[in-house]
Tab-separated table of C-alpha atoms in Angstrom:
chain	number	residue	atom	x	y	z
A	13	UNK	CA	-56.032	94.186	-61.621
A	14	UNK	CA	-56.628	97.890	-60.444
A	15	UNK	CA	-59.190	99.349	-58.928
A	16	UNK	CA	-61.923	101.457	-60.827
A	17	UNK	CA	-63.864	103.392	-58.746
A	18	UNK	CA	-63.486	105.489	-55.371
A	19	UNK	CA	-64.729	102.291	-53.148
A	20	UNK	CA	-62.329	100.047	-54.967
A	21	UNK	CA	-59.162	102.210	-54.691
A	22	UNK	CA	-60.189	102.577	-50.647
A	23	UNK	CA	-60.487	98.471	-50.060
A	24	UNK	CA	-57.434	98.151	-52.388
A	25	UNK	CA	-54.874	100.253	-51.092
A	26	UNK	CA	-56.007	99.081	-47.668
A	27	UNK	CA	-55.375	95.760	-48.394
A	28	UNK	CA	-51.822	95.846	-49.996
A	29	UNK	CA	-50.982	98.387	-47.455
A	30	UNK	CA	-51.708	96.062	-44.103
A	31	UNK	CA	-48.325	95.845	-43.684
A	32	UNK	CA	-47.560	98.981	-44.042
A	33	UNK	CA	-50.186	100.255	-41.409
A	34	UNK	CA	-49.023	97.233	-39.322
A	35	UNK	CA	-45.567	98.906	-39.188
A	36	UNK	CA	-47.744	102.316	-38.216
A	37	UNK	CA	-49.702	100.226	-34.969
A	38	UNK	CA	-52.165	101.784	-37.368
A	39	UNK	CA	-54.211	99.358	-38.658
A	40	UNK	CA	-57.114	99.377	-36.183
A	41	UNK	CA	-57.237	102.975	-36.227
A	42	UNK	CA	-57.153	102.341	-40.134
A	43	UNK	CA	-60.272	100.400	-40.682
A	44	UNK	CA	-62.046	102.614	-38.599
A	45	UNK	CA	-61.171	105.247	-40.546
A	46	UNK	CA	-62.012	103.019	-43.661
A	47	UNK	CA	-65.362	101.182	-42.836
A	48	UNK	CA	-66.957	104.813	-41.905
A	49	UNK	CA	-65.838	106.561	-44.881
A	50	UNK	CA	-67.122	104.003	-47.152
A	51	UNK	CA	-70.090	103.711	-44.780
A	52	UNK	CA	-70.860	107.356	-45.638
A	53	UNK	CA	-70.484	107.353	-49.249
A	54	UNK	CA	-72.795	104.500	-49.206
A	55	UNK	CA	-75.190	106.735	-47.349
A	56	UNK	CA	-74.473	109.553	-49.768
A	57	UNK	CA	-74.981	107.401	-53.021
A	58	UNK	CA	-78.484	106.201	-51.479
A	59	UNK	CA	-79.240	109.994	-50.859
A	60	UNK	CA	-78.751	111.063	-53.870
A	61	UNK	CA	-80.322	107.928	-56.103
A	62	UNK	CA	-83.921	108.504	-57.158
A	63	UNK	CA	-86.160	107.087	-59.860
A	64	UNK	CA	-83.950	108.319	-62.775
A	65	UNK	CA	-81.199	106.561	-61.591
A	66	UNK	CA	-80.059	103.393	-63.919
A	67	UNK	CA	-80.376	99.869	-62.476
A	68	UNK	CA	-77.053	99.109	-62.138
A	69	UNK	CA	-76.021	102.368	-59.911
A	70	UNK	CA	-78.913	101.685	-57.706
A	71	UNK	CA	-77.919	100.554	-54.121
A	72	UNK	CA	-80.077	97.799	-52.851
A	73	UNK	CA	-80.042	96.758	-49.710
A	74	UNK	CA	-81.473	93.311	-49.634
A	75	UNK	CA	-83.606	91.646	-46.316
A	76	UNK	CA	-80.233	89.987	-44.906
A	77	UNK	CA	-78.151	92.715	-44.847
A	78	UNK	CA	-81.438	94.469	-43.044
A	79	UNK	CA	-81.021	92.148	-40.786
A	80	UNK	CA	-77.522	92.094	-39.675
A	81	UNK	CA	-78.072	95.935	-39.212
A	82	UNK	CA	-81.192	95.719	-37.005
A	83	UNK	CA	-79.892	92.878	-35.058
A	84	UNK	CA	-76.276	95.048	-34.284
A	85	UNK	CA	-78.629	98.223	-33.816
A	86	UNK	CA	-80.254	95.703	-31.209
A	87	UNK	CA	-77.219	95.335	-29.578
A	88	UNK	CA	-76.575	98.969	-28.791
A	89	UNK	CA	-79.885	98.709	-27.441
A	90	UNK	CA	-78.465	96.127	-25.169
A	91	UNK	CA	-75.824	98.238	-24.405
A	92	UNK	CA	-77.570	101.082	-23.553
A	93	UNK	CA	-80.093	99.328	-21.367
A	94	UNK	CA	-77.916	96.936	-19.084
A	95	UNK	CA	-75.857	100.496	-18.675
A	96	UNK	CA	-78.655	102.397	-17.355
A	97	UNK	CA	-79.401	99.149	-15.271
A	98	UNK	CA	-76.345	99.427	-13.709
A	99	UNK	CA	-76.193	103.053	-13.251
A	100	UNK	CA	-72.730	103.739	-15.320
A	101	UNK	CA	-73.508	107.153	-16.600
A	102	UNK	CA	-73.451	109.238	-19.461
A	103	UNK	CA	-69.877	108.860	-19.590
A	104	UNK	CA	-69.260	105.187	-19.708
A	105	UNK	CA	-72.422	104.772	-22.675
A	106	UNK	CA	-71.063	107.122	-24.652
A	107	UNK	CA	-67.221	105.566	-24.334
A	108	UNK	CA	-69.326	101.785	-24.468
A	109	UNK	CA	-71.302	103.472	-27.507
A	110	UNK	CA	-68.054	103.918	-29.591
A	111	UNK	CA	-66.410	100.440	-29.033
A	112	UNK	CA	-69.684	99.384	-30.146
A	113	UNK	CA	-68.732	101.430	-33.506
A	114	UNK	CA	-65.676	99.563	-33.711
A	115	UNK	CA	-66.665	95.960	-33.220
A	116	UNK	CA	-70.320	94.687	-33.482
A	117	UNK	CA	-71.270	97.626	-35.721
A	118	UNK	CA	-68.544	96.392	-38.349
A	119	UNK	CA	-70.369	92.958	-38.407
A	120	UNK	CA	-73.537	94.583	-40.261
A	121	UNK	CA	-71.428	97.674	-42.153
A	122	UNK	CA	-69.202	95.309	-44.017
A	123	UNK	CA	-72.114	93.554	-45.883
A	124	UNK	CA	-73.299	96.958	-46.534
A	125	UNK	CA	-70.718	97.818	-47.882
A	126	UNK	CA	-70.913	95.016	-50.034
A	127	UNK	CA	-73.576	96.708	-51.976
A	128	UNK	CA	-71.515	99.038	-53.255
A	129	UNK	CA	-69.665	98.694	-56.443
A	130	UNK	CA	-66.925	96.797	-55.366
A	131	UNK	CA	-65.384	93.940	-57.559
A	132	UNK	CA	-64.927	90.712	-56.019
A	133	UNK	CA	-62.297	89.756	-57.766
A	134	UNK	CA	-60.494	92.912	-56.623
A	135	UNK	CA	-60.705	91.463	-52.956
A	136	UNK	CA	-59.568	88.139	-54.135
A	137	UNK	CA	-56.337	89.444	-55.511
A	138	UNK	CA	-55.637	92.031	-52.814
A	139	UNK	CA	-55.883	88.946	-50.551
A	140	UNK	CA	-53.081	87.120	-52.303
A	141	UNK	CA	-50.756	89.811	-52.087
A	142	UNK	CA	-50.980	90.075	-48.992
A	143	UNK	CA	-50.579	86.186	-48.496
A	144	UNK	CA	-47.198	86.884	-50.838
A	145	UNK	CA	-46.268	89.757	-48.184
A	146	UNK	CA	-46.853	87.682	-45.314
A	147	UNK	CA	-44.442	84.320	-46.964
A	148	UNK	CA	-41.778	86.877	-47.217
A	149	UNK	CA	-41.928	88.459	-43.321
A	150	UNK	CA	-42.907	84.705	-41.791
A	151	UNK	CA	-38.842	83.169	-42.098
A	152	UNK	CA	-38.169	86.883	-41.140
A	153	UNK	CA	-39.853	86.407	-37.926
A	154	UNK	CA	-38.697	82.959	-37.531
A	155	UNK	CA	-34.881	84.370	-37.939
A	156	UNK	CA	-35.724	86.725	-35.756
A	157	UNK	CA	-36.463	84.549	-32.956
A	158	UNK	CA	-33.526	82.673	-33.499
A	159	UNK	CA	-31.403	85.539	-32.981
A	160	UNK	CA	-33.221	86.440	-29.888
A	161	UNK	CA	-33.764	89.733	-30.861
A	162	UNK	CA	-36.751	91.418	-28.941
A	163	UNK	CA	-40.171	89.853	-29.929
A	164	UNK	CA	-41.959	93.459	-29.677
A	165	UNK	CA	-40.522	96.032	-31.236
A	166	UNK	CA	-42.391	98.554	-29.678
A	167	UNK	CA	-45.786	99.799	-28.719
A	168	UNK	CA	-47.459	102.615	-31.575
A	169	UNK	CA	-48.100	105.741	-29.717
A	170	UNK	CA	-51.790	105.863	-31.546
A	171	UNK	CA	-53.052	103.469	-28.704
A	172	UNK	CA	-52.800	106.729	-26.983
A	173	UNK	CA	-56.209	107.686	-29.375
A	174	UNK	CA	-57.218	104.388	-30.902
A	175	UNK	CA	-58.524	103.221	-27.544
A	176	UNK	CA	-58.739	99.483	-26.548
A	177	UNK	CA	-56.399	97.670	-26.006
A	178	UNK	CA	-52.630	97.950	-26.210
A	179	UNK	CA	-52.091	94.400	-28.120
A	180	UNK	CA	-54.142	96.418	-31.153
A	181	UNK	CA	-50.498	98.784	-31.514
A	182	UNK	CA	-47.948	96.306	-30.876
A	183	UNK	CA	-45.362	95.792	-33.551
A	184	UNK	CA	-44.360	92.485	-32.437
A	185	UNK	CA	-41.677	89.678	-34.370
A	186	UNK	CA	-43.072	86.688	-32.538
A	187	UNK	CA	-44.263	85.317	-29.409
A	188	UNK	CA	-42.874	82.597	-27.298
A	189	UNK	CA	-45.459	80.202	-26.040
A	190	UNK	CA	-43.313	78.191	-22.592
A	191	UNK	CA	-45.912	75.433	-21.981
A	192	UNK	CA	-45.609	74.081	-25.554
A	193	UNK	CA	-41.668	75.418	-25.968
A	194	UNK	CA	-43.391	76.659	-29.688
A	195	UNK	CA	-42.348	80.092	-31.384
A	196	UNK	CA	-45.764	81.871	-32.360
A	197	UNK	CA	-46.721	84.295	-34.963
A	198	UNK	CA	-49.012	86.838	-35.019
A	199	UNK	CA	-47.455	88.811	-38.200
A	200	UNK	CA	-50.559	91.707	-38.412
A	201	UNK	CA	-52.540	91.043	-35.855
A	202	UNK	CA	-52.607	91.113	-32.512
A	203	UNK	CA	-52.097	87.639	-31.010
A	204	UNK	CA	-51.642	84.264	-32.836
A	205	UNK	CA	-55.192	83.070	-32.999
A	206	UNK	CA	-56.165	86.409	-34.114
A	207	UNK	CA	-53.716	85.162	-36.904
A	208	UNK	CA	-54.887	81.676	-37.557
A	209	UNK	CA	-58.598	83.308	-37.540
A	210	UNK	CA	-57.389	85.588	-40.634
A	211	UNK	CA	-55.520	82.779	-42.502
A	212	UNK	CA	-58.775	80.834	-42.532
A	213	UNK	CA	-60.874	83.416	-44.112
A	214	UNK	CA	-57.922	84.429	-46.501
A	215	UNK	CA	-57.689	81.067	-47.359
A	216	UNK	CA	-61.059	80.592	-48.868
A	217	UNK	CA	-61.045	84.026	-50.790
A	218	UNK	CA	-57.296	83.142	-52.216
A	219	UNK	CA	-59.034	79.951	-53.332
A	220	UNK	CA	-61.633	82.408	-55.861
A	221	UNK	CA	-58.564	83.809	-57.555
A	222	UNK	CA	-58.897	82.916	-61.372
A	223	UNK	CA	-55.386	83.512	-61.668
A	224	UNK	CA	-53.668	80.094	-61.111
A	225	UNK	CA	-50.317	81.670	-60.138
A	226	UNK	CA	-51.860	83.974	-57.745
A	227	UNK	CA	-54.156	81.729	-56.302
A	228	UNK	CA	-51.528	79.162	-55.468
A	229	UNK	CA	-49.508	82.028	-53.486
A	230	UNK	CA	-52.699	82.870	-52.002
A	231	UNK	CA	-53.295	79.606	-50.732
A	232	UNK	CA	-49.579	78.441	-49.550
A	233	UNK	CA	-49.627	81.723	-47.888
A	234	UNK	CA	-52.546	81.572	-45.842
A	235	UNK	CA	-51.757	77.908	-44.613
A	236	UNK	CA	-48.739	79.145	-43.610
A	237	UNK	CA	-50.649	82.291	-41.781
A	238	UNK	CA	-52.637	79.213	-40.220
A	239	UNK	CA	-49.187	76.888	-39.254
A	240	UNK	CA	-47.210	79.532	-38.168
A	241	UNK	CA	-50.253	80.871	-35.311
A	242	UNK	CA	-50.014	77.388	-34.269
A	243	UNK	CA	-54.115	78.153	-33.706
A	244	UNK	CA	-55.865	74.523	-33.064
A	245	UNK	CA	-58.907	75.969	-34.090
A	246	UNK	CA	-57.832	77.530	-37.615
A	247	UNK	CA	-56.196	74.216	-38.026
A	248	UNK	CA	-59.264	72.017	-37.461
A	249	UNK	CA	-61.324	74.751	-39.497
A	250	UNK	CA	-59.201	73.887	-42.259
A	251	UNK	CA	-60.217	70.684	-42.346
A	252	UNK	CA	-63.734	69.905	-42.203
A	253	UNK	CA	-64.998	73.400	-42.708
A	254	UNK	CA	-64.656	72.480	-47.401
A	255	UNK	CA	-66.247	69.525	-46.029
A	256	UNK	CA	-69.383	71.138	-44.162
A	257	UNK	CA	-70.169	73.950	-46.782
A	258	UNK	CA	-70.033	71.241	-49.406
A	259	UNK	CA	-72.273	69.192	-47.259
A	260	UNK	CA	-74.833	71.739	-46.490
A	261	UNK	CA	-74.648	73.234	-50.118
A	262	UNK	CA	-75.486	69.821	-51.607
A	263	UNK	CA	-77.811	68.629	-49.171
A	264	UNK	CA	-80.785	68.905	-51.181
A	265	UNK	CA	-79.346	66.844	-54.086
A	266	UNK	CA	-81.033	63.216	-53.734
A	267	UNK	CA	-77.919	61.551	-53.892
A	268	UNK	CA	-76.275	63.441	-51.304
A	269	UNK	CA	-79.360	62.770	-48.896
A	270	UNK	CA	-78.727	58.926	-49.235
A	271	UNK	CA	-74.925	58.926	-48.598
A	272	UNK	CA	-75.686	61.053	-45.651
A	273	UNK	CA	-78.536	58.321	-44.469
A	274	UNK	CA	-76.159	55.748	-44.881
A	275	UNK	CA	-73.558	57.613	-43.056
A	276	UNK	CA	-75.927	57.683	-39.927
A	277	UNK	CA	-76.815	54.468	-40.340
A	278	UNK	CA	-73.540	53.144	-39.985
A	279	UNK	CA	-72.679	55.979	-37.367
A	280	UNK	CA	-75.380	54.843	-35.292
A	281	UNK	CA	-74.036	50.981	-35.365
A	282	UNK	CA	-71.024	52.283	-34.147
A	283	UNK	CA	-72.226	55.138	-31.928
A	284	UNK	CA	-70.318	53.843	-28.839
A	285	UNK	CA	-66.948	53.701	-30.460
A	286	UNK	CA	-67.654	56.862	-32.155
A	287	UNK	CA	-68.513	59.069	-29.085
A	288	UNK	CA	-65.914	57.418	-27.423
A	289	UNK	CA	-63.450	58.933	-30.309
A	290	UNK	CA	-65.455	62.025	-30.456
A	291	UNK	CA	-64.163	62.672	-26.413
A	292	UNK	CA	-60.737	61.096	-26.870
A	293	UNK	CA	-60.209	63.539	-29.941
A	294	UNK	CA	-61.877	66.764	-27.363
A	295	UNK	CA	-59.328	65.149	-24.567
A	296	UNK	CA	-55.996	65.408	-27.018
A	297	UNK	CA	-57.271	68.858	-28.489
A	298	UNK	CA	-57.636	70.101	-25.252
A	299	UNK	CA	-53.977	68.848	-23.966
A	300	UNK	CA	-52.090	70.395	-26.624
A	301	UNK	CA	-52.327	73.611	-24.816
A	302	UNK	CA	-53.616	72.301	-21.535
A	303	UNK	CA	-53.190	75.715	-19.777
A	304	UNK	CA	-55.188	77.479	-22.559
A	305	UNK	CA	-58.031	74.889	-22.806
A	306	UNK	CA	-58.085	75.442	-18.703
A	307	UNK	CA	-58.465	79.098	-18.587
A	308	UNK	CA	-60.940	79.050	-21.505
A	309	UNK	CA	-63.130	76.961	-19.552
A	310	UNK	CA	-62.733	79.153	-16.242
A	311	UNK	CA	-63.405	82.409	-17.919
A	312	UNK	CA	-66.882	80.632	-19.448
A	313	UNK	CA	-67.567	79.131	-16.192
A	314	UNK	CA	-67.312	82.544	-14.349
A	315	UNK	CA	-69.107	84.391	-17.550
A	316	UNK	CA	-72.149	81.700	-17.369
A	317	UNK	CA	-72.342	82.530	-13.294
A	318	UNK	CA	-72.189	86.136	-13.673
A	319	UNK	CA	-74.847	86.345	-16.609
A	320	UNK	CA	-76.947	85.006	-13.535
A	321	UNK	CA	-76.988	88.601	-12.194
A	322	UNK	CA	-78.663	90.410	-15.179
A	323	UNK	CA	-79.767	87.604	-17.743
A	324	UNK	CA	-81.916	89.928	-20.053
A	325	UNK	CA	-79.641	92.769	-20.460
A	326	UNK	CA	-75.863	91.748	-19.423
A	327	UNK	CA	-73.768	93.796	-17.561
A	328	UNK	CA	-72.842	96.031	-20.578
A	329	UNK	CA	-69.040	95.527	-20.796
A	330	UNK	CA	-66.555	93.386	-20.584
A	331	UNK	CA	-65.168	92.993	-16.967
A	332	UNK	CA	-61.225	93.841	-17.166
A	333	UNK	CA	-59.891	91.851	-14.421
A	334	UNK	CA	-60.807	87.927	-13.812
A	335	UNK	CA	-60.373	86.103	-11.481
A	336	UNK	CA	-56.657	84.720	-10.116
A	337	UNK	CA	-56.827	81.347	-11.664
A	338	UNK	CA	-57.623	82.688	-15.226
A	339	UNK	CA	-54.246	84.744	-14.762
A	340	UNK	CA	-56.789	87.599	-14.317
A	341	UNK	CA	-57.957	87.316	-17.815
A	342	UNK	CA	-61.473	89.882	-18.534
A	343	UNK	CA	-64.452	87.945	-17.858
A	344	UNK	CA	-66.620	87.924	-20.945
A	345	UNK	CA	-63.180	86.910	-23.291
A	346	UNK	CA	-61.866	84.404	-25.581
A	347	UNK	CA	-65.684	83.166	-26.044
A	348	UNK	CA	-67.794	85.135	-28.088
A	349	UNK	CA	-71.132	83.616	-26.791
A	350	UNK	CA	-70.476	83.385	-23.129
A	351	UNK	CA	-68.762	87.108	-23.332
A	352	UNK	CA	-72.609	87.961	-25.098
A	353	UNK	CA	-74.401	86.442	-22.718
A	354	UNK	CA	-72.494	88.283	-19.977
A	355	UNK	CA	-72.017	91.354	-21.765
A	356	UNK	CA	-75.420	91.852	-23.521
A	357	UNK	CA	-77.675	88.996	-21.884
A	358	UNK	CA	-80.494	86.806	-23.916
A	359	UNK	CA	-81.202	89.813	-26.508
A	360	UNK	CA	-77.523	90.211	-27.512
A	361	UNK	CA	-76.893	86.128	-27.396
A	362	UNK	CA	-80.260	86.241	-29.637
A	363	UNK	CA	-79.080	89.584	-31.729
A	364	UNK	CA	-75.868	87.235	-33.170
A	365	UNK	CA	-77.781	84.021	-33.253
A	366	UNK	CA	-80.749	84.746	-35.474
A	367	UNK	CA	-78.675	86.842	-38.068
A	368	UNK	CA	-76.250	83.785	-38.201
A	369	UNK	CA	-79.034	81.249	-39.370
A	370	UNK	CA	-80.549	83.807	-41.449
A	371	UNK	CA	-77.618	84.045	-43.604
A	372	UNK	CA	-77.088	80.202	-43.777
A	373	UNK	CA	-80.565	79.695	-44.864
A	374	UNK	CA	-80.049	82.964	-47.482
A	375	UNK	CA	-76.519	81.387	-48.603
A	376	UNK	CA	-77.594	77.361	-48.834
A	377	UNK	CA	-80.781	79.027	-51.167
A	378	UNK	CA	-78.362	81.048	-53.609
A	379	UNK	CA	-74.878	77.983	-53.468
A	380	UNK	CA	-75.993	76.740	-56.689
A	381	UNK	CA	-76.755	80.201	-58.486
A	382	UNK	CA	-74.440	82.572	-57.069
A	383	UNK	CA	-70.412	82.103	-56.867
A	384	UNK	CA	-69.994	84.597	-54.321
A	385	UNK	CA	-72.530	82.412	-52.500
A	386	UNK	CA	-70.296	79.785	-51.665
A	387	UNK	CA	-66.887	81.189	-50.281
A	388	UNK	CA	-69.746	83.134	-48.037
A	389	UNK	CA	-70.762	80.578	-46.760
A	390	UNK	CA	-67.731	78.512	-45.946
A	391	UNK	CA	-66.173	81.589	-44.277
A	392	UNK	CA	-69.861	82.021	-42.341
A	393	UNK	CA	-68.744	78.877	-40.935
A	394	UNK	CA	-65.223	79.525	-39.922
A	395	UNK	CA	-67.236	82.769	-38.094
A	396	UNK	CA	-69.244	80.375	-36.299
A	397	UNK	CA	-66.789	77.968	-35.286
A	398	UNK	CA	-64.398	80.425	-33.763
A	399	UNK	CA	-67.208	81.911	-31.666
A	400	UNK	CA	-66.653	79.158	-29.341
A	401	UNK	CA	-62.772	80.270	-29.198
A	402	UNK	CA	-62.554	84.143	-29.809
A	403	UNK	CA	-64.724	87.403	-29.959
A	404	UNK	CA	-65.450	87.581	-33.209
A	405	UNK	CA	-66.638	90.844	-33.084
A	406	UNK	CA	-63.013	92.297	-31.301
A	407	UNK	CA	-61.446	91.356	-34.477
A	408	UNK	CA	-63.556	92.249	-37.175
A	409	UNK	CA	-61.240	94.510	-38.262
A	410	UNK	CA	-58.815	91.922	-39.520
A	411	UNK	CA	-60.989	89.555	-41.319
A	412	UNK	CA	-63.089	92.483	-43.188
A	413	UNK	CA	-62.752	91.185	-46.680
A	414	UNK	CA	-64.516	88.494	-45.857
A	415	UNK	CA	-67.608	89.790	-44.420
A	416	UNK	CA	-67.235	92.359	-47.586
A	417	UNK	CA	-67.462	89.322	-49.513
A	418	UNK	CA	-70.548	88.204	-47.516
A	419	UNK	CA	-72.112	91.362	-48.058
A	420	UNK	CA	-72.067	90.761	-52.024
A	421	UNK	CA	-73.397	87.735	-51.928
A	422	UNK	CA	-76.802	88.825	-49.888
A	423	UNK	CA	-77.012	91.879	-52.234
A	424	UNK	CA	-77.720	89.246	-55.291
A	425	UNK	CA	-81.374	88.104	-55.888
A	426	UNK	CA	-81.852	84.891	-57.788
């Protein structure tokens, strides 16, 4: 498998090389670097395409994708308004502005992207390697902690241009959670959900490998991504998101329309014992990391209450400093629709939303036809679940290839 054209070598070498950059605190910096360059070509090959040239060089971009890139456009707007609502200046818009480049931005450029000529397979295998990279540094880390040795290495001293936060240029071995007396990875990102968040979405692309050797590394790799973040959310995603995307892909099959009937049927008999499971599973879930669960629901508490103050627009950014009894955590984290409602009010909440079930409406119509179609939508899903447990947007430049992946499957018309 090598890559064949300009765009292919660039989401290639990028790939293989995460480790690599890791080792550099460069790989936010990186994709940056990456996602604009290939975000200009793309503009280039549309400039220069006219009615001579042939059908299968032509770059289409297809209603969807449209619509991921007015809805992020709509959240600069956002931006820009709740700014001038709150009198920041210049200043702060234009430093707001460029975060905005670097997170919700990559949301809609990735599926552009997509539309380039870009293999899929390419991504697929890239994935896997890096899945092979990642079994070989995970007992690394593990020995690691077991020789006490420090569990960051040190701090890159490109945080000193990359912006944001520090965690995005840590070169860390592991992390030590005390509540739970667990040893945590975080391998290439920058905390251990960020990991678990990854190892879902690598999961389903290793799965697409036609290679049976490589896909089996791909897949015992990203589980282990997913066991070794210790992530309760990656872990449940595992689970029933094969489940849901079958579900929803096959819902308009007859047979699959009775099962479900009965299903309710039966669920509704037992509805009491059900929901009673239902909160007894929520209870346990939360307990495993009791601390976690608390300061989650804090932060979204406080978020919810501040979003009070400028519902339309938000407040425009993140605050940096919570409150004492979320450990002082930013108000507007760990929550990607509470930190949108506080950040960017009702039109950024609605900016995320309504590209979301756009693309599950676009990816349930093509399941059947297209293959890209249906690892699209099962790592839509995993998107959607870990809104409710992460920014999605902060870490968009981790879990790229999949929203590259996403991107290929709106470009194709049945």
């Amino acid at each position: 498998m090598k890559p064949q054209n300009f765009p292919e070598k660039l989401v290639w070498y990028s790939l293989v090389g995460t480790y690599g950059l890791y080792l550099l605190g460069a790989n936010y910096i990186a994709m940056s670097i990456v996602i604009w360059v290939l975000a200009f070509y793309l503009f280039k090959k549309l400039w220069q395409q006219n009615y001579n040239t042939p059908n299968n060089e032509k770059i289409i971009i297809t209603p969807t994708i449209w619509v991921w890139i007015i809805s992020m456009l709509v959240m600069e707007v956002s931006l820009i308004a709740a700014h001038i609502d709150f009198d920041l200046g210049i200043g702060k818009i234009v430093t707001s502005s460029i975060n905005w480049a670097r997170t919700w931005a990559y949301l809609a450029l990735f599926p552009l992207i997509g539309c380039l000529k870009i293999r899929p397979q390419l991504i697929y295998r890239a994935i896997c390697i890096i899945c092979l990279q990642s079994l070989i540094f995970i007992p690394l880390c593990y020995i690691a902690s077991q020789l006490h040795l420090p569990n960051i290495l040190y701090n890159s001293p490109l945080h000193l241009i990359g912006g944001n936060s520090s965690l995005m240029y840590n070169v860390a071995l592991y992390g030590f959670e005390e509540e739970t007396n667990q040893i945590r990875l975080q391998l290439f990102t920058p905390w251990a959900p960020a990991l678990g968040l990854t190892g879902c979405i690598y999961f389903f692309l290793a799965n697409q490998e036609s290679d049976r050797k490589w896909r089996f590394i791909g897949i015992i790799g990203s589980i282990a991504m997913i066991l070794s973040s210790f992530s309760r959310l990656s872990m449940l995603c595992l689970a029933i998101v094969p489940c849901f995307s079958w579900l929803i892909g096959n819902f308009i099959k007859p047979k699959v329309q009775i099962l479900s009937g009965i299903i309710c049927f039966v669920a509704g008999i037992f509805a009491t014992k059900l929901i009673n499971f239902i909160q007894d599973f929520k209870e346990q879930f939360s307990k495993v990391r009791a601390s976690s669960s608390r300061i989650r629901e804090i932060l979204g508490r406080v978020a919810l209450e501040r979003w009070n103050e400028a519902p339309i627009w938000g407040h425009g950014f993140v605050d940096p400093k919570g409150p004492a009894i979320a450990t002082f955590m930013p108000i507007g984290s760990h929550h990607t629709w509470f930190g949108i409602l506080f950040e960017k009010g009702l039109v950024g909440a609605f900016s995320l939303l309504f590209p979301f079930l756009w693309s599950l409406i676009d990816l349930i119509h093509k399941y059947h036809k297209i293959h890209t179609a249906k690892v699209s939508l099962s790592i839509l899903l995993v998107l959607f679940f870990f809104t409710f447990g992460e920014n999605i947007e902060t870490l968009a430049y981790l879990y790229w290839p999949g929203l590259l992946i996403m991107g290929m499957a709106f470009k194709e018309k049945i």
